[in-house]
């Protein structure tokens, strides 16, 4: 069974631009979560989706948004990029409400 | 909100020795405690997890213990091997409709051959 797939693996953007990251969960998994990983702050929760509904959101500004499609695939969008948004963005999926999270290898975003 | 502290930040052991990594959490309502291993260039990989209704869980060379009263949990790796060298993260939180994990800052484990 294929794992969580995130595309692209690397992105370089300029301040002020926007970016969309994509995540395909493990087949059959309905919950998708997003995390930001930086050396200073570690792994921080962004949001979680289940059946196309956002159920939980972390403490990030409104520039960070996401959505989930009917096939459970998810995208996250960051608008008006800032230098501090440079990070590894990780997507994780789980089978159901009691199942563990399985992470993808992330998208490395660099903002210049 | 939840706060997870992980100690120490680095750990070096001789191959074959045991390694113990400790984490503390602040929210007594947290009911799920996974441990992840992250290798360079990869995402975190779940290695073991424990729920609040269990005190200990073991999987081959890896074990996790949970003390709900003291709000701490520990990862134990026995007979360490060089391939165990990686960054290890503990996390605390919830699964389900309120799904959210708070992660520790991670510990770099080095296993000396």
Coordinates of N, CA, C and O in Angstrom, one line a residue, chain A:
Chain A
X1 N 0.9 -1.2 0.0 CA 0.0 0.0 0.0 C 0.9 1.2 0.0 O 1.8 1.3 0.8
X2 N 0.6 2.2 -0.9 CA 1.4 3.4 -1.0 C 1.2 4.2 0.3 O 0.1 4.2 0.9
X3 N 2.3 4.9 0.7 CA 2.2 5.8 1.9 C 1.5 7.1 1.5 O 1.0 7.3 0.4
X4 N 1.7 8.1 2.4 CA 1.2 9.4 2.2 C 2.1 10.1 1.2 O 3.3 10.1 1.3
X5 N 1.5 10.7 0.1 CA 2.3 11.3 -0.9 C 2.1 12.8 -0.9 O 1.0 13.3 -1.0
X6 N 3.2 13.5 -0.9 CA 3.1 15.0 -0.9 C 3.9 15.5 -2.1 O 5.0 15.1 -2.4
X7 N 3.3 16.5 -2.7 CA 3.9 17.1 -3.9 C 3.7 18.6 -3.8 O 2.7 19.1 -3.3
X8 N 4.7 19.4 -4.3 CA 6.0 18.9 -4.7 C 6.9 18.6 -3.5 O 6.5 18.9 -2.4
X9 N 8.1 18.1 -3.7 CA 9.0 17.9 -2.6 C 9.7 19.2 -2.2 O 10.0 19.4 -1.0
X10 N 10.0 20.0 -3.1 CA 10.7 21.3 -2.9 C 10.0 22.4 -3.6 O 9.5 22.2 -4.7
X11 N 10.0 23.6 -3.0 CA 9.4 24.8 -3.6 C 10.2 26.0 -3.1 O 10.6 26.1 -2.0
X12 N 10.5 26.9 -4.1 CA 11.1 28.1 -3.7 C 10.2 29.2 -4.2 O 9.8 29.3 -5.4
X13 N 9.8 30.1 -3.3 CA 8.9 31.2 -3.6 C 9.5 32.5 -3.1 O 10.4 32.5 -2.3
X14 N 8.9 33.6 -3.6 CA 9.3 34.9 -3.2 C 8.3 35.5 -2.2 O 7.1 35.2 -2.3
X15 N 8.8 36.3 -1.3 CA 7.9 37.0 -0.4 C 6.7 37.6 -1.1 O 6.9 38.3 -2.1
X16 N 5.5 37.5 -0.5 CA 4.3 38.1 -1.1 C 3.6 37.2 -2.0 O 2.4 37.4 -2.3
X17 N 4.2 36.1 -2.5 CA 3.5 35.2 -3.4 C 2.7 34.2 -2.6 O 2.7 34.3 -1.3
X18 N 1.9 33.4 -3.2 CA 1.1 32.4 -2.6 C 1.6 31.0 -3.1 O 2.2 30.9 -4.1
X19 N 1.2 30.0 -2.3 CA 1.7 28.6 -2.7 C 0.6 27.6 -2.3 O -0.1 27.8 -1.3
X20 N 0.5 26.6 -3.1 CA -0.4 25.5 -2.8 C 0.3 24.2 -2.7 O 1.1 23.9 -3.6
X21 N 0.1 23.5 -1.6 CA 0.8 22.2 -1.4 C -0.3 21.1 -1.5 O -1.4 21.3 -1.0
X22 N 0.1 19.9 -2.0 CA -0.8 18.9 -2.2 C -0.5 17.6 -1.4 O 0.7 17.3 -1.2
X23 N -1.5 16.9 -0.9 CA -1.3 15.7 -0.1 C -2.3 14.6 -0.6 O -3.5 14.9 -0.6
X24 N -1.8 13.4 -0.9 CA -2.6 12.3 -1.1 C -2.5 11.3 0.0 O -1.4 10.8 0.2
X25 N -3.5 11.1 0.8 CA -3.4 10.2 1.9 C -3.3 8.7 1.5 O -3.5 8.4 0.4
X26 N -3.0 7.9 2.5 CA -3.0 6.4 2.3 C -4.4 6.0 1.8 O -5.4 6.5 2.4
X27 N -4.5 5.1 0.9 CA -5.8 4.7 0.4 C -6.7 4.2 1.5 O -6.3 3.4 2.3
X28 N -7.9 4.8 1.6 CA -8.9 4.4 2.6 C -8.9 5.3 3.8 O -9.8 5.3 4.6
X29 N -7.8 6.1 3.9 CA -7.8 7.0 5.1 C -8.6 8.3 4.8 O -8.6 8.8 3.7
X30 N -9.4 8.7 5.8 CA -10.3 9.8 5.7 C -9.9 11.0 6.4 O -10.4 12.1 6.1
X31 N -9.0 10.9 7.3 CA -8.6 12.1 8.1 C -7.2 12.5 7.6 O -6.3 11.7 7.4
X32 N -7.1 13.8 7.3 CA -5.8 14.4 6.9 C -5.4 15.6 7.8 O -6.3 16.4 8.1
X33 N -4.2 15.6 8.3 CA -3.7 16.6 9.2 C -2.5 17.3 8.5 O -1.7 16.6 7.8
X34 N -2.3 18.5 8.8 CA -1.1 19.2 8.3 C -0.3 19.8 9.5 O -0.9 20.3 10.5
X35 N 1.0 19.7 9.4 CA 1.9 20.2 10.4 C 3.0 21.0 9.8 O 3.5 20.7 8.6
X36 N 3.5 22.0 10.5 CA 4.7 22.8 10.0 C 5.9 22.4 10.9 O 5.7 22.3 12.1
X37 N 7.0 22.1 10.3 CA 8.2 21.8 11.0 C 9.3 22.7 10.7 O 9.7 22.9 9.6
X38 N 9.8 23.4 11.8 CA 10.9 24.3 11.7 C 11.9 24.0 12.8 O 11.6 23.4 13.8
X39 N 13.2 24.3 12.6 CA 14.2 24.0 13.6 C 13.9 24.7 14.9 O 14.1 24.1 16.0
X40 N 13.4 25.9 14.9 CA 13.1 26.6 16.2 C 11.9 26.2 16.9 O 11.9 26.0 18.1
X41 N 10.8 25.9 16.2 CA 9.5 25.7 16.8 C 9.1 24.2 16.8 O 8.2 23.8 17.4
X42 N 9.9 23.4 16.0 CA 9.6 21.9 16.0 C 8.3 21.7 15.1 O 8.1 22.5 14.2
X43 N 7.6 20.7 15.4 CA 6.4 20.3 14.7 C 5.2 21.1 15.3 O 4.9 20.9 16.5
X44 N 4.5 21.8 14.5 CA 3.3 22.6 15.0 C 2.1 22.2 14.1 O 2.2 22.2 12.9
X45 N 1.0 22.0 14.8 CA -0.3 21.6 14.2 C -0.9 22.8 13.4 O -1.0 23.9 14.0
X46 N -1.3 22.5 12.2 CA -2.0 23.5 11.4 C -3.5 23.3 11.4 O -4.2 24.2 11.8
X47 N -3.9 22.2 10.8 CA -5.3 21.9 10.8 C -5.5 20.4 10.5 O -4.6 19.7 10.0
X48 N -6.8 20.0 10.7 CA -7.2 18.6 10.5 C -8.5 18.5 9.8 O -9.4 19.3 10.1
X49 N -8.6 17.7 8.7 CA -9.8 17.5 8.0 C -10.3 16.1 8.0 O -9.5 15.1 8.1
X50 N -11.6 16.0 8.0 CA -12.2 14.6 8.0 C -13.5 14.8 7.1 O -14.3 15.6 7.4
X51 N -13.6 14.0 6.1 CA -14.8 14.0 5.2 C -15.0 15.4 4.8 O -16.2 15.9 4.9
X52 N -14.0 16.1 4.3 CA -14.1 17.4 3.7 C -14.4 18.5 4.7 O -14.6 19.7 4.2
X53 N -14.4 18.2 5.9 CA -14.7 19.2 7.0 C -13.5 19.5 7.8 O -12.9 18.5 8.3
X54 N -13.2 20.8 8.1 CA -12.1 21.1 9.0 C -12.6 20.9 10.4 O -13.6 21.6 10.8
X55 N -12.0 20.0 11.2 CA -12.5 19.7 12.5 C -11.7 20.4 13.6 O -12.2 20.7 14.7
X56 N -10.5 20.8 13.3 CA -9.6 21.4 14.3 C -8.6 22.3 13.6 O -8.2 22.0 12.4
X57 N -8.2 23.4 14.2 CA -7.3 24.3 13.6 C -6.3 24.7 14.7 O -6.6 25.0 15.9
X58 N -5.0 24.9 14.3 CA -4.0 25.4 15.2 C -3.9 26.9 15.2 O -4.7 27.6 14.6
X59 N -2.9 27.4 15.9 CA -2.7 28.8 16.1 C -1.9 29.4 15.0 O -0.8 29.9 15.2
X60 N -2.4 29.4 13.8 CA -1.7 30.0 12.7 C -2.6 31.1 12.1 O -3.8 31.1 12.2
X61 N -2.0 32.2 11.5 CA -2.8 33.2 10.9 C -3.7 32.7 9.7 O -3.4 31.7 9.2
X62 N -4.6 33.6 9.4 CA -5.6 33.2 8.4 C -5.0 33.0 7.0 O -5.6 32.6 6.1
X63 N -3.7 33.4 6.8 CA -3.0 33.2 5.5 C -2.8 31.7 5.2 O -2.6 31.4 4.1
X64 N -2.9 31.0 6.3 CA -2.8 29.5 6.1 C -4.2 28.9 6.0 O -5.0 29.1 6.9
X65 N -4.5 28.2 5.0 CA -5.8 27.6 4.8 C -5.7 26.3 4.1 O -4.6 25.9 3.6
X66 N -6.7 25.5 4.2 CA -6.7 24.2 3.6 C -8.0 23.7 3.1 O -9.0 24.4 3.4
X67 N -8.0 22.6 2.5 CA -9.3 22.0 2.1 C -9.1 20.5 1.8 O -7.9 20.1 1.6
X68 N -10.2 19.8 1.9 CA -10.1 18.4 1.6 C -11.2 18.0 0.5 O -12.3 18.5 0.6
X69 N -10.8 17.2 -0.4 CA -11.7 16.9 -1.5 C -12.5 15.5 -1.2 O -12.1 14.9 -0.2
X70 N -13.4 15.2 -2.0 CA -14.3 14.1 -1.7 C -13.5 12.8 -1.8 O -13.9 11.7 -1.2
X71 N -12.3 12.8 -2.4 CA -11.5 11.5 -2.5 C -10.5 11.5 -1.4 O -9.5 10.7 -1.4
X72 N -10.6 12.4 -0.4 CA -9.8 12.6 0.8 C -8.4 13.3 0.5 O -7.7 13.6 1.5
X73 N -8.1 13.5 -0.7 CA -6.9 14.3 -1.0 C -7.1 15.7 -0.4 O -8.2 16.2 -0.3
X74 N -5.9 16.3 0.0 CA -6.0 17.6 0.6 C -5.0 18.5 0.0 O -4.0 18.1 -0.5
X75 N -5.3 19.8 0.1 CA -4.4 20.9 -0.3 C -4.3 21.9 0.9 O -5.3 22.1 1.6
X76 N -3.1 22.5 1.0 CA -3.1 23.6 1.9 C -2.5 24.8 1.1 O -1.7 24.6 0.2
X77 N -2.9 26.0 1.4 CA -2.5 27.2 0.7 C -2.0 28.2 1.7 O -2.5 28.3 2.8
X78 N -0.9 28.8 1.3 CA -0.4 29.9 2.1 C -0.3 31.2 1.2 O 0.3 31.1 0.2
X79 N -1.0 32.2 1.6 CA -1.0 33.4 0.8 C 0.0 34.5 1.4 O 0.4 34.3 2.6
X80 N 0.4 35.4 0.6 CA 1.2 36.5 1.1 C 2.4 36.0 1.9 O 2.6 36.3 3.1
X81 N 3.2 35.2 1.2 CA 4.3 34.5 1.9 C 5.2 35.4 2.6 O 5.6 36.5 2.1
X82 N 5.7 35.0 3.8 CA 6.7 35.7 4.6 C 7.9 34.8 4.7 O 7.8 33.6 4.6
X83 N 9.1 35.5 5.0 CA 10.3 34.7 5.2 C 10.2 33.6 6.2 O 10.7 32.5 6.1
X84 N 9.4 33.9 7.3 CA 9.2 33.0 8.4 C 8.4 31.8 8.0 O 8.2 30.8 8.8
X85 N 7.8 31.8 6.8 CA 7.0 30.6 6.4 C 7.9 29.5 5.9 O 7.4 28.4 5.6
X86 N 9.2 29.8 5.7 CA 10.1 28.7 5.2 C 10.1 27.6 6.2 O 10.4 27.8 7.4
X87 N 9.8 26.4 5.8 CA 9.6 25.3 6.7 C 9.4 24.0 5.9 O 9.3 24.0 4.7
X88 N 9.4 22.9 6.6 CA 9.0 21.6 6.0 C 7.5 21.4 6.4 O 7.1 21.5 7.6
X89 N 6.6 21.3 5.4 CA 5.2 21.1 5.7 C 4.9 19.6 5.5 O 5.1 19.1 4.4
X90 N 4.4 19.1 6.6 CA 4.1 17.7 6.6 C 2.6 17.4 6.6 O 1.8 18.1 7.3
X91 N 2.2 16.4 5.9 CA 0.8 16.0 5.8 C 0.8 14.6 6.5 O 1.7 13.8 6.3
X92 N -0.2 14.3 7.2 CA -0.4 13.0 7.8 C -1.8 12.5 7.7 O -2.8 13.3 7.7
X93 N -2.0 11.2 7.5 CA -3.4 10.7 7.4 C -3.6 9.6 8.4 O -2.6 9.0 8.9
X94 N -4.9 9.4 8.7 CA -5.2 8.3 9.6 C -6.5 7.6 9.1 O -7.3 8.3 8.4
X95 N -6.7 6.4 9.4 CA -7.8 5.6 8.9 C -9.1 6.1 9.4 O -10.1 6.2 8.7
X96 N -9.1 6.3 10.7 CA -10.4 6.7 11.4 C -10.0 7.4 12.7 O -8.8 7.7 12.9
X97 N -11.0 7.7 13.5 CA -10.8 8.5 14.6 C -9.9 7.9 15.7 O -9.4 8.7 16.5
X98 N -9.7 6.7 15.7 CA -8.9 6.1 16.7 C -7.5 5.6 16.2 O -6.7 5.0 16.9
X99 N -7.3 5.8 14.9 CA -6.0 5.3 14.3 C -4.9 6.3 14.4 O -5.1 7.5 14.5
X100 N -3.7 5.8 14.4 CA -2.5 6.7 14.5 C -2.3 7.5 13.2 O -2.8 7.1 12.1
X101 N -1.5 8.5 13.3 CA -1.1 9.4 12.1 C 0.1 8.7 11.4 O 1.0 8.3 12.0
X102 N 0.0 8.8 10.1 CA 1.1 8.3 9.2 C 1.5 9.5 8.4 O 0.7 10.1 7.6
X103 N 2.8 9.9 8.5 CA 3.2 11.1 7.8 C 3.8 10.8 6.5 O 4.4 9.8 6.2
X104 N 3.7 11.9 5.6 CA 4.4 11.8 4.3 C 5.8 12.4 4.5 O 6.2 12.7 5.7
X105 N 6.6 12.5 3.5 CA 8.0 13.0 3.6 C 8.1 14.6 3.5 O 9.1 15.1 3.6
X106 N 6.9 15.2 3.3 CA 6.9 16.6 3.4 C 7.2 17.4 2.1 O 7.7 16.9 1.2
X107 N 6.8 18.7 2.2 CA 7.2 19.6 1.1 C 8.1 20.7 1.8 O 7.7 21.3 2.8
X108 N 9.3 20.8 1.3 CA 10.2 21.8 1.8 C 10.0 23.1 1.1 O 10.3 23.2 -0.1
X109 N 9.5 24.1 1.8 CA 9.2 25.4 1.2 C 10.3 26.4 1.7 O 10.5 26.6 2.9
X110 N 10.8 27.1 0.7 CA 11.8 28.1 1.0 C 11.3 29.4 0.4 O 10.9 29.5 -0.7
X111 N 11.2 30.5 1.3 CA 10.7 31.8 0.9 C 11.9 32.7 0.9 O 12.6 32.9 1.9
X112 N 12.1 33.4 -0.3 CA 13.3 34.3 -0.4 C 12.8 35.7 -0.6 O 11.6 36.0 -0.9

